Short mmCIF file of C-alpha atoms in Angstrom, two decimals:
data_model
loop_
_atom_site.label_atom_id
_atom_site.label_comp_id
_atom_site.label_asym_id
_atom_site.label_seq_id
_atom_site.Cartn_x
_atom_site.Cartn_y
_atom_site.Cartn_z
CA UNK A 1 -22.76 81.19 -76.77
CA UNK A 2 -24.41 80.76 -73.39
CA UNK A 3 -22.20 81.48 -70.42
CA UNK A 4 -21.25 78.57 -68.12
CA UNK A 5 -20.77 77.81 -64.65
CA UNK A 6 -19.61 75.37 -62.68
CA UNK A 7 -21.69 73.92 -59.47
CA UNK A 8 -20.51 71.46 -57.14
CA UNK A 9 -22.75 69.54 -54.43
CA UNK A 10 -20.86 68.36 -51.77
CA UNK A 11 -22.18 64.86 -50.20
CA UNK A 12 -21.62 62.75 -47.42
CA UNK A 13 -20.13 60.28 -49.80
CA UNK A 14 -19.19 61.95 -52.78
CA UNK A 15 -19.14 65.56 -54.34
CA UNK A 16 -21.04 65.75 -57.53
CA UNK A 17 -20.10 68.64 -60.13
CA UNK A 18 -21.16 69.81 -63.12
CA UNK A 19 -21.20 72.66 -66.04
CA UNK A 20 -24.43 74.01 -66.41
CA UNK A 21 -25.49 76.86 -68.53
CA UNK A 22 -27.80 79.84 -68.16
CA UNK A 23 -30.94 78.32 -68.52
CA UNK A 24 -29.94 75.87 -66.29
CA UNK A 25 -28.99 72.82 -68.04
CA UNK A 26 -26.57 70.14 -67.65
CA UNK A 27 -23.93 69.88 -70.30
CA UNK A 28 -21.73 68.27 -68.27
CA UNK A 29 -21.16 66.08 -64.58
CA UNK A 30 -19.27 64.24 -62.74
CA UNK A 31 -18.41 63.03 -59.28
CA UNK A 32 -15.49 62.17 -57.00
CA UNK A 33 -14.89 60.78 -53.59
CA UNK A 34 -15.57 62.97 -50.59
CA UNK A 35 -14.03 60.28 -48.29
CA UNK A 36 -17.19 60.20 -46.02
CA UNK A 37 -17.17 63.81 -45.86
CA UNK A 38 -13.56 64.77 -44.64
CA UNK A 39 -13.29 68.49 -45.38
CA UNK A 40 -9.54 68.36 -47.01
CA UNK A 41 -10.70 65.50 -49.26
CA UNK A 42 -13.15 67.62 -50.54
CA UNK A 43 -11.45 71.04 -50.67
CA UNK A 44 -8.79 69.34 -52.63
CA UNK A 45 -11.34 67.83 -55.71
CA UNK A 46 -13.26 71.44 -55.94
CA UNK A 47 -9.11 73.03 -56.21
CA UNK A 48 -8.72 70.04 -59.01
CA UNK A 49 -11.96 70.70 -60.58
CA UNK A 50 -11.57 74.62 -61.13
CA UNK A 51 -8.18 74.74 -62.01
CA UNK A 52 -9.49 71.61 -64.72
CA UNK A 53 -12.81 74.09 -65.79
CA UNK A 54 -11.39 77.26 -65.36
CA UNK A 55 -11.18 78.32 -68.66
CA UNK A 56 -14.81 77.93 -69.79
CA UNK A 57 -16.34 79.11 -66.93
CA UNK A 58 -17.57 82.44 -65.24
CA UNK A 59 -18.13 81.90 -61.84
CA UNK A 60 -18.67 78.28 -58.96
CA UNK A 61 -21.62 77.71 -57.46
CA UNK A 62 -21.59 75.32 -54.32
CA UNK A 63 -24.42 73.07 -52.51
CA UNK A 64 -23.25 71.83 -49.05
CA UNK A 65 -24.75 71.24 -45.30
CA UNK A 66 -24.63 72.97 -42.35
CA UNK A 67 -25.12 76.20 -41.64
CA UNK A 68 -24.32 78.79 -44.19
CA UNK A 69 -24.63 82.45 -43.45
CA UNK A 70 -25.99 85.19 -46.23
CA UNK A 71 -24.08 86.59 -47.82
CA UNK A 72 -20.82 85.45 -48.15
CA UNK A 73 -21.45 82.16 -47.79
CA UNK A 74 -19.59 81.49 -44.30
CA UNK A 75 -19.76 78.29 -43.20
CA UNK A 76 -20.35 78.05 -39.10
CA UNK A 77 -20.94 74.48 -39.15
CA UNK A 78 -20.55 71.95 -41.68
CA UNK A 79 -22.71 69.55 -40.75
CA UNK A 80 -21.95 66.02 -42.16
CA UNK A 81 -18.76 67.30 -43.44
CA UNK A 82 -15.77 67.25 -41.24
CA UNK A 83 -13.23 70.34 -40.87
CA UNK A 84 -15.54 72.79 -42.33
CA UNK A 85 -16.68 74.38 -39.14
CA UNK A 86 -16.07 78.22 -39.34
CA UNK A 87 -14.69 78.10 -42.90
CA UNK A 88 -14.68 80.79 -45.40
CA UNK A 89 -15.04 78.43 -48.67
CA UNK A 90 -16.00 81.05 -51.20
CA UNK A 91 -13.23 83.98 -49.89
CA UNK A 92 -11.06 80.95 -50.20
CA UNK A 93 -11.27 79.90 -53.59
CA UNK A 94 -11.91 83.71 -54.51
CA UNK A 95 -8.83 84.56 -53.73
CA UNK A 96 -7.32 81.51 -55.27
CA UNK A 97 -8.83 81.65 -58.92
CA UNK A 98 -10.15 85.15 -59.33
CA UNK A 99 -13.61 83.54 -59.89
CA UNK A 100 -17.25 84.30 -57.95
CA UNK A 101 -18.42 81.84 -55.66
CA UNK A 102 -21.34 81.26 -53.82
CA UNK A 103 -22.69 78.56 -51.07
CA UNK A 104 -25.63 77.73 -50.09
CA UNK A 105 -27.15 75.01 -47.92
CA UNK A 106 -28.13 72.09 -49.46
CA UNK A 107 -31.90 71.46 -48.68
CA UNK A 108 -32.21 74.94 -49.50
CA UNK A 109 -30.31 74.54 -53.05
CA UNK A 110 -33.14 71.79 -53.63
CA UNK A 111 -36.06 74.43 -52.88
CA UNK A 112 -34.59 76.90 -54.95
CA UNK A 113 -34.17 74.48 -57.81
CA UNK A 114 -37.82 73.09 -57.76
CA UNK A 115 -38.48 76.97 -57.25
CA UNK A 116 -36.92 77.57 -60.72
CA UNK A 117 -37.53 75.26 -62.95
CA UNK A 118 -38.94 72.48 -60.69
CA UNK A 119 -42.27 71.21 -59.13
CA UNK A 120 -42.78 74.54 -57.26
CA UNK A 121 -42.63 77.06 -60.22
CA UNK A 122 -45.36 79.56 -60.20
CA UNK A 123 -45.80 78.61 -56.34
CA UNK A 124 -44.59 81.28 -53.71
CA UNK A 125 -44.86 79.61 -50.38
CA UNK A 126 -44.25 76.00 -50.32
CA UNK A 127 -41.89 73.98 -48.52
CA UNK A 128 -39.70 70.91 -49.00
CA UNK A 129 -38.91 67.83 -47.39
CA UNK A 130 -35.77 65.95 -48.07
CA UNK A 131 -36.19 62.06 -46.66
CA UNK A 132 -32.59 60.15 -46.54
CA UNK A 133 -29.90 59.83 -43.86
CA UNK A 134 -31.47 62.17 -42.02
CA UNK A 135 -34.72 64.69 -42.72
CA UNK A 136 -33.96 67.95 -44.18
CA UNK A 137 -35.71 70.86 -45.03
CA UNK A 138 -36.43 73.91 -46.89
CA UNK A 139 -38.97 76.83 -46.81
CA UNK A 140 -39.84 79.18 -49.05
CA UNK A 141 -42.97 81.78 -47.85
CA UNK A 142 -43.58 85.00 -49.85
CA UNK A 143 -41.57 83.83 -52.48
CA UNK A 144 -38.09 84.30 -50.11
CA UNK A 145 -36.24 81.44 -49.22
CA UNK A 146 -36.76 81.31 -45.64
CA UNK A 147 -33.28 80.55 -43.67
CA UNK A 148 -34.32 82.01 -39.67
CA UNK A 149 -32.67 84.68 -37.22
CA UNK A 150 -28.95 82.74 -37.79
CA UNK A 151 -29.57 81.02 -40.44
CA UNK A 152 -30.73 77.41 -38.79
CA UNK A 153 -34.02 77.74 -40.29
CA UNK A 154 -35.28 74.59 -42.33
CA UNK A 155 -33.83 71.78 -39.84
CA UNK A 156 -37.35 69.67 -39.88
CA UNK A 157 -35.32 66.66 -39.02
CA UNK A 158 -35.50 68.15 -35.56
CA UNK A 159 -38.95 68.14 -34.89
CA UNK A 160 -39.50 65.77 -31.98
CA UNK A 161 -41.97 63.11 -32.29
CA UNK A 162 -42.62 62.43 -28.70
CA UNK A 163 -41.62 63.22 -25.23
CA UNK A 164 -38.23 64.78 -24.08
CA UNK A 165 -35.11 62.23 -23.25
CA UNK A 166 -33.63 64.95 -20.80
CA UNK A 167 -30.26 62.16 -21.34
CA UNK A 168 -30.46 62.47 -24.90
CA UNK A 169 -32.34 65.61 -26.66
CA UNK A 170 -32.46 64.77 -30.26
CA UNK A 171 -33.82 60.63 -29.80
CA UNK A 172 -37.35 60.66 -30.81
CA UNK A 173 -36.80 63.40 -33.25
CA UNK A 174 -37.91 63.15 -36.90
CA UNK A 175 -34.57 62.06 -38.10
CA UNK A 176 -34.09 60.16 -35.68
CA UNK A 177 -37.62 58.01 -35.77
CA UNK A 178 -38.03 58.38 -39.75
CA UNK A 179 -35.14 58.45 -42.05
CA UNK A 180 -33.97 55.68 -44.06
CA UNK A 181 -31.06 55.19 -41.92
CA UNK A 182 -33.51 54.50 -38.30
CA UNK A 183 -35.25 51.69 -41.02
CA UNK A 184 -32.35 49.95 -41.68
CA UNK A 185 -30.79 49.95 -37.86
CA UNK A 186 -34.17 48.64 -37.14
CA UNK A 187 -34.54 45.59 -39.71
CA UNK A 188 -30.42 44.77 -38.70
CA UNK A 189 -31.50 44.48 -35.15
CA UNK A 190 -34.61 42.07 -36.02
CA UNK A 191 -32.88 39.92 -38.35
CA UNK A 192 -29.71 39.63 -36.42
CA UNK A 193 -27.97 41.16 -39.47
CA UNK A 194 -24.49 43.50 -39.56
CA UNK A 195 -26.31 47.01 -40.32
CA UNK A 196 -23.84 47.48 -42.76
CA UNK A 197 -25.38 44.43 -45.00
CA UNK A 198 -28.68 46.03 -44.82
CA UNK A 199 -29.90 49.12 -47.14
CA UNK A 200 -32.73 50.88 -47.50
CA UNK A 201 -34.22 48.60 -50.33
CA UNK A 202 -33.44 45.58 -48.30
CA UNK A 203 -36.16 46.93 -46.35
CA UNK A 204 -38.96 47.80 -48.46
CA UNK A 205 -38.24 45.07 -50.62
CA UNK A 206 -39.06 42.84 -48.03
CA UNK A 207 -41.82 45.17 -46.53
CA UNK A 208 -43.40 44.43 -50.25
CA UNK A 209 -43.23 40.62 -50.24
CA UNK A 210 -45.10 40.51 -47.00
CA UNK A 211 -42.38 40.44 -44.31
CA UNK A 212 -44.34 40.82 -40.82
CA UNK A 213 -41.22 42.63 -39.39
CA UNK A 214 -40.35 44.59 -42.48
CA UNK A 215 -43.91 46.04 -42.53
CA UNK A 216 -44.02 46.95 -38.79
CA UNK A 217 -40.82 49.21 -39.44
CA UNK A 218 -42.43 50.79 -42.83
CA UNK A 219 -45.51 51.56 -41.14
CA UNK A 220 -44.10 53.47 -38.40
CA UNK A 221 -41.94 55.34 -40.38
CA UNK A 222 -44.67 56.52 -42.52
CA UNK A 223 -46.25 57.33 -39.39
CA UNK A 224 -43.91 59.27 -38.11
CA UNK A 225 -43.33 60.97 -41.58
CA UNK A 226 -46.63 61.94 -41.98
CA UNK A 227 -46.80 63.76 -38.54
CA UNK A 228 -43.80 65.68 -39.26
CA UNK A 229 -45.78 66.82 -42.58
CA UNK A 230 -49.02 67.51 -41.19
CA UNK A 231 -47.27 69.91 -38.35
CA UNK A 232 -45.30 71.42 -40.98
CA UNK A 233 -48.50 72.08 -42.83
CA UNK A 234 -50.81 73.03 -40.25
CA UNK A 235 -47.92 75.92 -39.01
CA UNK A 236 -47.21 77.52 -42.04
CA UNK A 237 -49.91 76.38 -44.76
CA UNK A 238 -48.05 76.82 -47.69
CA UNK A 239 -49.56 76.29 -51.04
CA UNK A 240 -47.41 72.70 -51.43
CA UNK A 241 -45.30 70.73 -49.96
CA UNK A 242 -42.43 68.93 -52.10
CA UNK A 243 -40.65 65.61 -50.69
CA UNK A 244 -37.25 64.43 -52.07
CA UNK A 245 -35.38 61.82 -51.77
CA UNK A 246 -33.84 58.64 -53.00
CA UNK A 247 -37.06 56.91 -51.29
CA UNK A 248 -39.21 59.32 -53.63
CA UNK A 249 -38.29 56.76 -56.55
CA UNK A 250 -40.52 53.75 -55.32
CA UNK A 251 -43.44 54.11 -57.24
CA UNK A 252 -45.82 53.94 -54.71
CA UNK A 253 -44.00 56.40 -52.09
CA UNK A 254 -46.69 59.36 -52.60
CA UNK A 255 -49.75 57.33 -52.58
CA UNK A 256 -48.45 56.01 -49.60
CA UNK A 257 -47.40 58.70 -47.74
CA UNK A 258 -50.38 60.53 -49.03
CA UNK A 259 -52.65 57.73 -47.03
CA UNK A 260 -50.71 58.14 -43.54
CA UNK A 261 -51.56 62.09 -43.88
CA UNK A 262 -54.95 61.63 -44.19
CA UNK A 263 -54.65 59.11 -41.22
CA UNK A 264 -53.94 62.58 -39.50
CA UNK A 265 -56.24 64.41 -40.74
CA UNK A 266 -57.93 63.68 -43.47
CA UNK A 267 -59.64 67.67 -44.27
CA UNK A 268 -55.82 68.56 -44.46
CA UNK A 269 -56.46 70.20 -47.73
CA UNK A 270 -52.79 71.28 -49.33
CA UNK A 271 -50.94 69.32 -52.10
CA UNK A 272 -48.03 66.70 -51.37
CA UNK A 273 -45.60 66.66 -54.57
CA UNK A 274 -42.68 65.19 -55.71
CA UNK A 275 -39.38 67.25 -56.16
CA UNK A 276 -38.95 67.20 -60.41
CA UNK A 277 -34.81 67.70 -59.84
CA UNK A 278 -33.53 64.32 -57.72
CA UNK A 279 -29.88 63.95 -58.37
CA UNK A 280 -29.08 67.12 -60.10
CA UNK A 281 -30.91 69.52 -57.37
CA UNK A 282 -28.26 70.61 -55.53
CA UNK A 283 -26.08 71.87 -58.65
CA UNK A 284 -29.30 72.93 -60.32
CA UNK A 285 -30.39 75.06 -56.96
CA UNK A 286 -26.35 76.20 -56.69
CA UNK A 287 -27.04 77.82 -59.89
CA UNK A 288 -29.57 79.26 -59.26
CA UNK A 289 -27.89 81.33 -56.01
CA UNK A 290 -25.43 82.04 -57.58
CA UNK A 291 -27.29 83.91 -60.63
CA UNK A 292 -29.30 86.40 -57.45
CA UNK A 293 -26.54 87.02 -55.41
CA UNK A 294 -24.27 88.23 -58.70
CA UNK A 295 -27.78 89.75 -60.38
CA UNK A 296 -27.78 87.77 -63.68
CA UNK A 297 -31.25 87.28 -65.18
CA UNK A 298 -33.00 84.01 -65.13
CA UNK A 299 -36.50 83.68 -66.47
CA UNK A 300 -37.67 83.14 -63.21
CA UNK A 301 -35.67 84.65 -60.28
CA UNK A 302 -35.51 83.24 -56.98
CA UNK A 303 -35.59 85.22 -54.39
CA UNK A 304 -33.18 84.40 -51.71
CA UNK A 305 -33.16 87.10 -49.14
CA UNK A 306 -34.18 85.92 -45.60
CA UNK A 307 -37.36 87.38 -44.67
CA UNK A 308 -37.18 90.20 -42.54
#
């Protein structure tokens, strides 16, 4: 019998788990609440989980944000979740169930599971673009995941998108022009509506019936988008560049997207691609980690170690 694991990816809403086996499949998943990403909330479901799994498993894998150092997992910040900041996770649980785990950022864990068994397979420098609450990113160049000097490497949502607000730093940067949370503050404010009562599909629902407003907010965040892709792609030229995301569903998303790129620069010559794994990345990408750092064979091994 194939050996099985247990990965959990740990959202700003909920923490999604599941028992995959070598080859990576699913034979199992399920969710619970992360209470909009309070660290004790969430510590306490992963205890629940194990001590639930324990018996079938060999070792936890864990997606999460923030920054993550190698190896060891070490969390120095948690990002969207709260009271992780400077938090040992895996020595943690370790020591509690006399199990391996591994953590690994969660853009990354989405990069290493199109890397796998994903969109990128066969490809050794591509990079990928997560569009949602914020931007997030992944690189991997020489087939190495890519993570920077202390590990901050990947954060594309930071890329500014015009001048510097000396008052506030981060406003005009990619996550902050383009995600799916700028559309929706943007349609609340124009409509007068509680933001709230307005998601992302509001918007492009409208957007696609011809709403005047709606489309002037779609258009400028594929704008934006597509600048923050074309200066990814014209620094590092990777082979492809994969972009996830609930938003990735519309059917029309890539031919759009595509369009606004070529706006740029239209002899930009280097694929744009869908992520295969959507919902199941992170504990599909988990796996994968976890298989390097503890050496166990997959038919295609990602490579992990920051380049030197």
């Amino acid at each position: 019998m194939s050996a099985l694991y247990l990965a959990f990816d740990i959202g700003g809403t909920h923490v999604k788990w599941g028992i995959l086996d070598d080859s990576g499949v699913l034979v199992e998943k399920g969710s619970f609440s992360s209470a909009d990403g309070t660290g004790s909330v969430i510590l306490s479901g992963i205890r629940e989980t194990i001590a639930r799994e324990k018996h079938r498993i060999e070792g936890v894998a864990v997606s999460a944000p923030g920054f993550i150092h190698q190896p060891g997992g070490y969390i120095e910040r948690g990002g969207a979740v709260t009271e992780f900041d400077d938090f040992d996770l895996c020595g943690t649980l370790e020591k509690e169930f006399q199990l391996p785990v591994t953590l690994e950022n969660d853009v990354n864990c989405a990069a290493l599971a199109e890397y796998w068994l994903g969109s990128a397979s066969g490809v050794n420098d591509f990079t990928c673009m997560t569009i949602g609450t914020g931007i997030g990113g992944a690189m991997v160049l020489n087939g190495a995941l890519y993570r920077g000097a202390a590990f901050r490497g990947g954060e594309f949502g930071f890329m500014l998108t015009r001048g510097l607000n000396h008052d506030t730093p981060l406003q005009g940067s990619l996550s902050d022009v383009a995600s799916i949370r700028t559309i929706r503050r943007r349609y609340a404010a124009v409509k007068h509506l509680k933001l709230e009562d307005v998601t992302g599909e509001m918007v492009f629902q409208a957007y696609d019936e011809g709403d005047a407003q709606a489309e002037q907010i779609i258009h400028q965040f594929y704008e934006t988008l597509a600048l923050g892709i074309f200066n990814l792609a014209a620094i590092l030229n990777p082979e492809k560049i994969l972009l996830g995301g609930g938003i990735t569903s519309r059917p029309s998303f890539l031919a759009e997207i595509s369009r606004h790129v070529s706006y740029v620069n239209e002899f930009l010559d280097i694929p744009l691609e869908l992520c295969r794994f959507r919902n199941d990345a992170g504990l599909i990408g988990a796996l994968a980690h976890f298989k390097t750092v503890h050496q166990r064979t997959t038919d295609r091994k990602p490579d992990v170690r920051p380049l030197a």
